Amino acid sequence: MFELSDEQRLIQQTAREFAEREIWPEAARCDQEKCFPQEIAAKARELGLFNLTVPEEYGGPGLGALELALVTEQLAWGCVGLGGGISLNNLPADVLLVSGNAEQKREYLGRLITSEYGSYAVTEPGAGSDVAGISTRAVRDGDGYLLNGSKVWISNAPLAGFFTVLAKTDPEAGYRGLSFFLVERDSPGLEVGNPLPKLGQNAVPAAEVFFNDVRVPREALLGNEGDGFKIAMQVFDRSRPMVAAFAVGLMQRCLDVSLAYARERKTMGQAIIHHQAIGHKLAEMEMRLQAARLMTYQAAWLLDAGKRNTLQAACAKAFAADAAMWVATETLQIFGGYGYSPEFPAEKLFRDAKVLQIYEGTSEIQRNIIARELGNR
Ligand code: CS8
């Protein structure tokens, strides 16, 4: 029997109340205005909803991936863009937790937990799924490195105080030639573009980042030269349960608004919830939601148990993202003509769902990983 502890339920409840009180009422406005409301994020930080997995020795609450999934799900239930923007501060934290030395963790995890945003800069115009195919270069220069290249779709880049940047240190060495660096936002030669226009999740800004002879010291290297690819893969094992939780939160919101609408809307003399065609859609939504939620919690729990979760993280991410897109599509269908209007919530949920199947590894890449992991057994 799967049950949350009293402490986990309390954390979940805190995030739920915050999402209900602060996020949901602002979700439509932030989507339309494409803005990330700093005042709401600051309240979330005050409440301890940022960077849950930062250990106590670095000033964080020292909670696990499961607690992070519980909180993330609730924030995403408020709005997957706005809530997601808060949870995404975990990506740079994950890089540090996987590969940082004590000094790096003290400095940068400390900054994340107290006041700053950081960004995870991997994706490039010419390399998304193919991480080993990036072309940003880091060349040794005296006692440091010179970085040149560009990144794209970097979430929270417009807000970030620093970046964890994947770059090629040895172009001849394939995936063994990549390395991660900590790069300060105000480094000369680093430029952040304007927020990119996109279909959904409009409250969270994503932008290009350009590196033009950006000099970083030797101490900016995370782990050893050549560790970058494996660090990225270990970060994905941590981040994919969190992104699956984005999808679970969005699905719960879809079900909630669908149920409310189906109770209220009448056709042929009765509320549409009593039509079997609608009832079956709602039942199927609930089935996929329950399955996605359990898969997400399991992938997170494995991490907390210190076990490798690559297979389960990929399963949870792919299943939850695909289920969310399906559920959001059915939500729009239940709303009928109103579903197509931005005056009703279904349209935004539909737009917000799509990128879940793309970022943090597409649904296709997750299937490649699942097949690879099965083959390795
Ligand atoms: O490249 C891998 C992959 O996961 N690709 C997807 C990349 C991805 O997720 N990108 C998303 C970027 S971030 C983001 O999306 C945020 S954008 C926000 C937008 C906001 C809009 C609102 C891959 C394709 C799975 C890699 O596959 P391969 O190249 O085939 O690698 P392998 O040969 O399988 O492995 C190479 C070595 O790495 C080791 N490895 C692989 N996985 C792991 C894990 N942990 C530890 N080590 C790992 N999970 C593997 O064992 C190999 O090592 P060997 O020493 O050679 O044995």
Short mmCIF file of C-alpha atoms and ligand atoms in Angstrom, two decimals:
data_model
loop_
_atom_site.label_atom_id
_atom_site.label_comp_id
_atom_site.label_asym_id
_atom_site.label_seq_id
_atom_site.Cartn_x
_atom_site.Cartn_y
_atom_site.Cartn_z
CA MET A 1 0.00 0.00 0.00
CA PHE A 2 1.46 3.35 -1.06
CA GLU A 3 0.97 6.20 1.38
CA LEU A 4 2.64 9.53 1.99
CA SER A 5 4.05 10.32 5.42
CA ASP A 6 2.46 13.04 7.56
CA GLU A 7 5.39 15.34 6.75
CA GLN A 8 5.03 14.74 3.01
CA ARG A 9 1.29 15.44 3.20
CA LEU A 10 1.97 18.68 5.03
CA ILE A 11 4.50 19.80 2.39
CA GLN A 12 2.05 18.84 -0.36
CA GLN A 13 -0.76 20.77 1.35
CA THR A 14 1.43 23.86 1.77
CA ALA A 15 2.23 23.86 -1.96
CA ARG A 16 -1.42 23.22 -2.87
CA GLU A 17 -2.68 26.13 -0.79
CA PHE A 18 0.01 28.36 -2.28
CA ALA A 19 -0.94 27.31 -5.81
CA GLU A 20 -4.62 27.92 -5.12
CA ARG A 21 -4.09 31.27 -3.42
CA GLU A 22 -1.20 32.79 -5.37
CA ILE A 23 -0.65 31.00 -8.69
CA TRP A 24 -4.00 29.96 -10.19
CA PRO A 25 -5.59 33.44 -9.90
CA GLU A 26 -2.64 34.95 -11.83
CA ALA A 27 -2.11 32.13 -14.33
CA ALA A 28 -4.17 33.50 -17.22
CA ARG A 29 -2.77 37.02 -16.83
CA CYS A 30 0.86 35.86 -16.73
CA ASP A 31 0.23 33.72 -19.80
CA GLN A 32 -1.30 36.61 -21.74
CA GLU A 33 1.29 39.15 -20.60
CA LYS A 34 4.11 36.60 -20.89
CA CYS A 35 5.49 37.62 -17.52
CA PHE A 36 7.07 35.79 -14.63
CA PRO A 37 5.72 37.51 -11.49
CA GLN A 38 8.74 38.00 -9.24
CA GLU A 39 6.55 38.92 -6.26
CA ILE A 40 4.78 35.54 -6.36
CA ALA A 41 8.09 33.70 -6.81
CA ALA A 42 9.51 35.63 -3.83
CA LYS A 43 6.58 34.45 -1.67
CA ALA A 44 7.22 30.85 -2.79
CA ARG A 45 10.86 31.27 -1.80
CA GLU A 46 9.86 32.64 1.61
CA LEU A 47 7.58 29.66 2.13
CA GLY A 48 10.48 27.30 1.40
CA LEU A 49 9.13 26.03 -1.94
CA PHE A 50 12.36 26.73 -3.86
CA ASN A 51 15.20 24.23 -4.25
CA LEU A 52 13.80 21.65 -1.89
CA THR A 53 16.63 19.18 -2.43
CA VAL A 54 19.48 21.52 -1.44
CA PRO A 55 21.03 19.90 1.66
CA GLU A 56 20.78 21.63 5.02
CA GLU A 57 24.56 22.15 5.16
CA TYR A 58 24.19 24.50 2.17
CA GLY A 59 21.19 26.31 3.63
CA GLY A 60 18.41 24.28 1.97
CA PRO A 61 15.60 22.19 3.46
CA GLY A 62 17.41 18.95 2.57
CA LEU A 63 14.29 17.20 1.27
CA GLY A 64 14.14 14.45 -1.33
CA ALA A 65 13.14 14.07 -4.96
CA LEU A 66 9.73 12.73 -3.88
CA GLU A 67 8.97 15.87 -1.87
CA LEU A 68 10.14 17.91 -4.87
CA ALA A 69 7.74 15.97 -7.11
CA LEU A 70 4.88 16.53 -4.67
CA VAL A 71 5.50 20.28 -4.51
CA THR A 72 6.15 20.61 -8.25
CA GLU A 73 2.89 18.83 -9.06
CA GLN A 74 0.94 21.30 -6.95
CA LEU A 75 2.71 24.37 -8.36
CA ALA A 76 2.04 23.06 -11.88
CA TRP A 77 -1.61 22.50 -10.93
CA GLY A 78 -1.62 26.27 -10.30
CA CYS A 79 0.14 26.96 -13.61
CA VAL A 80 2.77 24.83 -15.28
CA GLY A 81 4.50 27.93 -16.67
CA LEU A 82 4.62 29.98 -13.50
CA GLY A 83 5.01 27.00 -11.15
CA GLY A 84 7.46 25.41 -13.55
CA GLY A 85 9.60 28.55 -13.48
CA ILE A 86 9.94 28.12 -9.73
CA SER A 87 10.79 24.40 -9.92
CA LEU A 88 13.26 24.90 -12.78
CA ASN A 89 15.72 26.46 -10.30
CA ASN A 90 16.36 22.82 -9.40
CA LEU A 91 18.17 22.19 -12.71
CA PRO A 92 21.32 24.20 -11.92
CA ALA A 93 21.11 22.85 -8.36
CA ASP A 94 21.09 19.30 -9.74
CA VAL A 95 24.27 19.97 -11.74
CA LEU A 96 25.94 21.16 -8.55
CA LEU A 97 24.59 18.26 -6.48
CA VAL A 98 25.84 15.75 -9.08
CA SER A 99 29.24 17.27 -9.78
CA GLY A 100 30.12 20.29 -7.63
CA ASN A 101 32.95 20.31 -5.11
CA ALA A 102 32.31 21.61 -1.57
CA GLU A 103 33.41 25.12 -2.47
CA GLN A 104 31.20 25.32 -5.58
CA LYS A 105 28.22 23.92 -3.70
CA ARG A 106 28.64 26.34 -0.82
CA GLU A 107 28.79 29.35 -3.13
CA TYR A 108 26.24 28.49 -5.82
CA LEU A 109 23.68 26.39 -3.94
CA GLY A 110 23.77 29.15 -1.32
CA ARG A 111 22.95 31.74 -3.97
CA LEU A 112 20.12 29.62 -5.42
CA ILE A 113 18.50 29.05 -2.06
CA THR A 114 18.70 32.63 -0.81
CA SER A 115 17.85 34.83 -3.75
CA GLU A 116 19.09 33.87 -7.18
CA TYR A 117 17.97 32.04 -10.27
CA GLY A 118 20.33 29.85 -12.22
CA SER A 119 19.94 28.23 -15.63
CA TYR A 120 20.91 24.92 -17.13
CA ALA A 121 22.46 25.69 -20.52
CA VAL A 122 22.74 22.56 -22.67
CA THR A 123 20.49 22.92 -25.74
CA GLU A 124 21.88 24.65 -28.83
CA PRO A 125 20.43 25.75 -32.16
CA GLY A 126 22.08 22.70 -33.76
CA ALA A 127 21.76 20.17 -30.91
CA GLY A 128 18.73 19.34 -28.74
CA SER A 129 18.22 15.58 -28.47
CA ASP A 130 21.81 14.93 -29.53
CA VAL A 131 23.64 16.22 -26.48
CA ALA A 132 27.01 14.93 -27.70
CA GLY A 133 26.53 17.04 -30.86
CA ILE A 134 26.84 20.45 -29.17
CA SER A 135 29.35 22.86 -30.65
CA THR A 136 29.95 25.45 -27.91
CA ARG A 137 33.70 25.29 -27.29
CA ALA A 138 35.73 25.74 -24.13
CA VAL A 139 39.43 26.11 -24.90
CA ARG A 140 42.10 26.19 -22.23
CA ASP A 141 43.52 29.67 -21.86
CA GLY A 142 46.22 30.18 -19.21
CA ASP A 143 44.75 29.10 -15.88
CA GLY A 144 41.18 29.12 -17.20
CA TYR A 145 39.04 28.59 -20.30
CA LEU A 146 37.63 30.68 -23.11
CA LEU A 147 34.01 29.87 -24.09
CA ASN A 148 32.54 30.51 -27.54
CA GLY A 149 29.17 29.46 -28.93
CA SER A 150 25.49 29.85 -28.24
CA LYS A 151 22.63 28.14 -26.42
CA VAL A 152 18.91 28.32 -27.07
CA TRP A 153 15.66 27.68 -25.16
CA ILE A 154 17.44 28.32 -21.90
CA SER A 155 14.70 28.48 -19.29
CA ASN A 156 14.93 31.34 -16.80
CA ALA A 157 17.96 32.75 -18.66
CA PRO A 158 16.60 36.32 -18.47
CA LEU A 159 16.46 35.98 -14.67
CA ALA A 160 19.62 33.95 -14.08
CA GLY A 161 22.56 35.13 -11.98
CA PHE A 162 24.70 32.29 -13.31
CA PHE A 163 24.62 29.44 -15.83
CA THR A 164 25.74 25.82 -15.75
CA VAL A 165 27.06 25.50 -19.28
CA LEU A 166 27.91 22.35 -21.21
CA ALA A 167 30.76 22.89 -23.67
CA LYS A 168 33.17 20.87 -25.77
CA THR A 169 36.67 20.70 -24.33
CA ASP A 170 37.89 17.98 -26.70
CA PRO A 171 36.19 17.91 -30.11
CA GLU A 172 37.89 14.62 -31.01
CA ALA A 173 36.56 12.68 -28.02
CA GLY A 174 32.82 12.39 -28.81
CA TYR A 175 30.66 12.38 -25.69
CA ARG A 176 33.81 12.02 -23.58
CA GLY A 177 34.93 15.46 -24.76
CA LEU A 178 32.23 17.51 -22.99
CA SER A 179 32.59 19.46 -19.74
CA PHE A 180 30.34 21.57 -17.49
CA PHE A 181 31.22 25.07 -16.34
CA LEU A 182 29.79 27.61 -13.92
CA VAL A 183 29.52 30.90 -15.76
CA GLU A 184 28.56 34.20 -14.12
CA ARG A 185 25.82 36.20 -15.82
CA ASP A 186 27.91 39.38 -15.77
CA SER A 187 30.93 37.76 -17.46
CA PRO A 188 32.26 40.00 -20.25
CA GLY A 189 31.24 38.51 -23.61
CA LEU A 190 28.11 36.78 -22.27
CA GLU A 191 24.85 38.04 -23.67
CA VAL A 192 21.28 36.92 -22.96
CA GLY A 193 18.71 37.43 -25.71
CA ASN A 194 15.13 38.56 -25.28
CA PRO A 195 12.57 36.00 -24.10
CA LEU A 196 11.66 33.80 -27.08
CA PRO A 197 8.05 33.75 -28.28
CA LYS A 198 6.44 30.32 -27.79
CA LEU A 199 3.13 28.47 -27.92
CA GLY A 200 2.62 27.93 -24.21
CA GLN A 201 4.14 27.99 -20.72
CA ASN A 202 4.41 31.69 -21.38
CA ALA A 203 4.98 32.72 -17.76
CA VAL A 204 8.42 31.12 -17.75
CA PRO A 205 10.93 33.00 -19.88
CA ALA A 206 13.31 31.10 -22.17
CA ALA A 207 16.04 32.82 -24.15
CA GLU A 208 19.20 32.43 -26.18
CA VAL A 209 22.58 32.85 -24.47
CA PHE A 210 25.65 33.89 -26.45
CA PHE A 211 29.27 33.31 -25.44
CA ASN A 212 31.81 35.45 -27.19
CA ASP A 213 35.31 34.85 -25.74
CA VAL A 214 33.84 34.45 -22.27
CA ARG A 215 36.69 33.79 -19.85
CA VAL A 216 36.10 31.53 -16.86
CA PRO A 217 38.65 30.52 -14.22
CA ARG A 218 39.86 26.94 -13.73
CA GLU A 219 37.63 26.73 -10.62
CA ALA A 220 34.55 27.12 -12.86
CA LEU A 221 34.98 23.57 -14.16
CA LEU A 222 32.49 21.13 -12.59
CA GLY A 223 33.95 17.69 -12.01
CA ASN A 224 36.75 16.81 -14.42
CA GLU A 225 37.24 17.65 -18.06
CA GLY A 226 35.28 15.10 -20.07
CA ASP A 227 32.67 14.44 -17.34
CA GLY A 228 30.06 16.73 -18.92
CA PHE A 229 27.96 14.20 -20.82
CA LYS A 230 27.56 11.86 -17.87
CA ILE A 231 26.80 14.77 -15.56
CA ALA A 232 24.04 15.83 -17.98
CA MET A 233 22.61 12.28 -18.03
CA GLN A 234 22.63 12.10 -14.22
CA VAL A 235 20.94 15.49 -14.07
CA PHE A 236 18.22 14.21 -16.44
CA ASP A 237 17.64 11.24 -14.14
CA ARG A 238 16.89 13.80 -11.42
CA SER A 239 15.01 16.35 -13.52
CA ARG A 240 12.74 14.02 -15.50
CA PRO A 241 10.64 12.95 -12.49
CA MET A 242 10.22 16.67 -11.78
CA VAL A 243 9.09 17.37 -15.35
CA ALA A 244 6.76 14.36 -15.14
CA ALA A 245 5.31 16.09 -12.06
CA PHE A 246 4.68 19.20 -14.22
CA ALA A 247 2.54 16.95 -16.44
CA VAL A 248 0.72 15.37 -13.49
CA GLY A 249 -0.17 18.80 -12.07
CA LEU A 250 -1.42 19.98 -15.44
CA MET A 251 -3.50 16.81 -15.85
CA GLN A 252 -5.10 17.27 -12.43
CA ARG A 253 -6.06 20.81 -13.41
CA CYS A 254 -7.51 19.52 -16.68
CA LEU A 255 -9.60 16.97 -14.83
CA ASP A 256 -10.77 19.55 -12.28
CA VAL A 257 -11.91 22.08 -14.87
CA SER A 258 -13.45 19.34 -17.04
CA LEU A 259 -15.45 17.96 -14.12
CA ALA A 260 -16.67 21.40 -13.08
CA TYR A 261 -17.71 22.23 -16.64
CA ALA A 262 -19.33 18.83 -17.24
CA ARG A 263 -21.47 19.24 -14.11
CA GLU A 264 -22.64 22.67 -15.16
CA ARG A 265 -23.08 22.41 -18.94
CA LYS A 266 -26.39 20.95 -20.07
CA THR A 267 -27.28 19.37 -23.41
CA MET A 268 -30.32 17.32 -24.34
CA GLY A 269 -31.90 18.03 -20.99
CA GLN A 270 -29.08 16.98 -18.67
CA ALA A 271 -25.62 17.92 -17.45
CA ILE A 272 -23.08 16.52 -19.91
CA ILE A 273 -21.36 14.56 -17.12
CA HIS A 274 -24.35 12.19 -17.38
CA HIS A 275 -23.67 11.49 -21.04
CA GLN A 276 -21.61 8.34 -21.28
CA ALA A 277 -19.43 9.83 -24.03
CA ILE A 278 -18.24 12.49 -21.56
CA GLY A 279 -18.17 10.15 -18.56
CA HIS A 280 -15.82 7.80 -20.37
CA LYS A 281 -13.49 10.66 -21.27
CA LEU A 282 -13.35 11.69 -17.60
CA ALA A 283 -12.74 8.09 -16.53
CA GLU A 284 -9.89 7.72 -19.02
CA MET A 285 -8.38 11.00 -17.78
CA GLU A 286 -8.46 9.73 -14.20
CA MET A 287 -6.86 6.42 -15.21
CA ARG A 288 -3.98 8.10 -17.02
CA LEU A 289 -3.56 10.65 -14.23
CA GLN A 290 -3.33 7.97 -11.53
CA ALA A 291 -0.85 5.92 -13.55
CA ALA A 292 1.33 8.96 -14.36
CA ARG A 293 1.32 10.11 -10.74
CA LEU A 294 2.42 6.73 -9.39
CA MET A 295 5.13 6.40 -12.05
CA THR A 296 6.40 9.89 -11.20
CA TYR A 297 6.49 9.23 -7.47
CA GLN A 298 8.26 5.91 -8.02
CA ALA A 299 10.94 7.45 -10.26
CA ALA A 300 11.55 10.09 -7.58
CA TRP A 301 11.47 7.61 -4.70
CA LEU A 302 14.13 5.46 -6.37
CA LEU A 303 16.45 8.47 -6.45
CA ASP A 304 15.88 9.07 -2.75
CA ALA A 305 16.60 5.39 -2.10
CA GLY A 306 19.96 5.87 -3.84
CA LYS A 307 19.02 3.52 -6.69
CA ARG A 308 19.52 4.15 -10.40
CA ASN A 309 16.21 5.36 -11.85
CA THR A 310 17.10 5.98 -15.52
CA LEU A 311 14.47 3.55 -16.83
CA GLN A 312 11.72 4.70 -14.46
CA ALA A 313 12.51 8.41 -14.99
CA ALA A 314 12.24 7.96 -18.77
CA CYS A 315 9.01 5.92 -18.42
CA ALA A 316 7.47 8.50 -16.09
CA LYS A 317 8.50 11.47 -18.25
CA ALA A 318 7.26 9.93 -21.52
CA PHE A 319 4.05 8.50 -20.09
CA ALA A 320 3.11 11.61 -18.11
CA ALA A 321 3.89 14.01 -20.98
CA ASP A 322 1.97 11.97 -23.55
CA ALA A 323 -0.92 11.48 -21.11
CA ALA A 324 -0.99 15.23 -20.37
CA MET A 325 -1.23 16.07 -24.06
CA TRP A 326 -4.05 13.56 -24.47
CA VAL A 327 -5.86 14.78 -21.36
CA ALA A 328 -5.51 18.44 -22.40
CA THR A 329 -6.87 17.61 -25.86
CA GLU A 330 -9.91 15.85 -24.34
CA THR A 331 -10.42 18.75 -21.94
CA LEU A 332 -10.67 21.10 -24.89
CA GLN A 333 -13.08 18.68 -26.56
CA ILE A 334 -15.32 18.54 -23.47
CA PHE A 335 -15.48 22.34 -23.48
CA GLY A 336 -16.54 22.23 -27.14
CA GLY A 337 -16.53 25.64 -28.82
CA TYR A 338 -15.64 27.29 -25.50
CA GLY A 339 -12.55 25.10 -25.37
CA TYR A 340 -11.20 26.97 -28.37
CA SER A 341 -11.58 30.34 -26.66
CA PRO A 342 -8.88 31.94 -24.47
CA GLU A 343 -11.74 33.09 -22.22
CA PHE A 344 -11.91 29.51 -20.87
CA PRO A 345 -9.07 27.55 -19.23
CA ALA A 346 -8.91 24.61 -21.68
CA GLU A 347 -7.13 26.56 -24.42
CA LYS A 348 -4.17 27.52 -22.20
CA LEU A 349 -3.88 24.00 -20.75
CA PHE A 350 -3.76 22.62 -24.30
CA ARG A 351 -1.00 25.05 -25.33
CA ASP A 352 0.94 24.47 -22.09
CA ALA A 353 0.84 20.68 -22.47
CA LYS A 354 2.60 20.38 -25.82
CA VAL A 355 6.14 21.25 -24.78
CA LEU A 356 6.03 18.56 -22.06
CA GLN A 357 6.55 16.07 -24.90
CA ILE A 358 9.54 18.04 -26.16
CA TYR A 359 11.69 19.50 -23.40
CA GLU A 360 13.90 17.60 -20.99
CA GLY A 361 14.15 14.91 -23.67
CA THR A 362 11.41 14.33 -26.24
CA SER A 363 8.91 11.47 -25.90
CA GLU A 364 10.85 9.74 -28.69
CA ILE A 365 14.20 10.07 -26.89
CA GLN A 366 12.62 8.68 -23.68
CA ARG A 367 11.59 5.60 -25.67
CA ASN A 368 15.16 5.25 -26.95
CA ILE A 369 16.41 5.38 -23.37
CA ILE A 370 13.81 2.85 -22.19
CA ALA A 371 14.76 0.46 -25.02
CA ARG A 372 18.46 0.93 -24.25
CA GLU A 373 17.93 0.27 -20.53
CA LEU A 374 15.87 -2.86 -21.30
CA GLY A 375 18.63 -4.05 -23.62
CA ASN A 376 21.23 -3.51 -20.88
CA ARG A 377 19.43 -5.77 -18.42
O1 CS8 B 1 21.71 12.38 -25.46
C1 CS8 B 1 20.93 11.60 -24.60
C2 CS8 B 1 19.67 12.30 -24.21
O2 CS8 B 1 19.14 12.08 -23.12
N1 CS8 B 1 19.20 13.22 -25.05
C3 CS8 B 1 18.10 14.09 -24.73
C4 CS8 B 1 18.64 15.38 -24.30
C5 CS8 B 1 17.66 16.22 -23.54
O3 CS8 B 1 16.95 15.75 -22.68
N2 CS8 B 1 17.67 17.53 -23.82
C6 CS8 B 1 16.89 18.45 -23.13
C7 CS8 B 1 17.72 19.64 -22.81
S1 CS8 B 1 17.24 20.61 -21.38
C8 CS8 B 1 15.62 21.08 -21.67
O4 CS8 B 1 14.92 20.48 -22.39
C9 CS8 B 1 15.05 22.27 -21.03
S2 CS8 B 1 14.41 23.27 -22.26
C10 CS8 B 1 13.23 24.18 -21.54
C11 CS8 B 1 12.34 24.84 -22.59
C12 CS8 B 1 11.38 25.76 -21.90
C13 CS8 B 1 10.20 26.09 -22.77
C14 CS8 B 1 9.11 26.63 -21.91
C15 CS8 B 1 20.72 10.26 -25.30
C16 CS8 B 1 20.19 10.46 -26.70
C17 CS8 B 1 19.80 9.38 -24.53
C18 CS8 B 1 22.15 9.68 -25.26
O5 CS8 B 1 22.23 8.57 -25.93
P1 CS8 B 1 23.64 8.04 -26.47
O6 CS8 B 1 24.38 9.11 -27.14
O7 CS8 B 1 23.28 6.83 -27.22
O8 CS8 B 1 24.44 7.75 -25.16
P2 CS8 B 1 24.90 6.34 -24.65
O9 CS8 B 1 25.84 5.76 -25.66
O10 CS8 B 1 23.70 5.53 -24.27
O11 CS8 B 1 25.71 6.67 -23.35
C19 CS8 B 1 26.99 7.27 -23.41
C20 CS8 B 1 27.64 7.11 -22.04
O12 CS8 B 1 26.88 7.78 -21.05
C21 CS8 B 1 26.50 6.87 -20.02
N3 CS8 B 1 25.16 7.18 -19.54
C22 CS8 B 1 24.05 7.26 -20.31
N4 CS8 B 1 23.00 7.55 -19.53
C23 CS8 B 1 23.46 7.64 -18.27
C24 CS8 B 1 22.85 7.91 -17.03
N5 CS8 B 1 23.60 7.93 -15.93
C25 CS8 B 1 24.94 7.71 -15.99
N6 CS8 B 1 25.59 7.44 -17.16
C26 CS8 B 1 24.85 7.41 -18.27
N7 CS8 B 1 21.53 8.12 -16.97
C27 CS8 B 1 26.55 5.49 -20.69
O13 CS8 B 1 26.73 4.47 -19.74
C28 CS8 B 1 27.74 5.66 -21.60
O14 CS8 B 1 28.92 5.56 -20.84
P3 CS8 B 1 30.03 4.43 -21.14
O15 CS8 B 1 31.16 4.78 -20.23
O16 CS8 B 1 30.35 4.56 -22.60
O17 CS8 B 1 29.37 3.13 -20.81
#
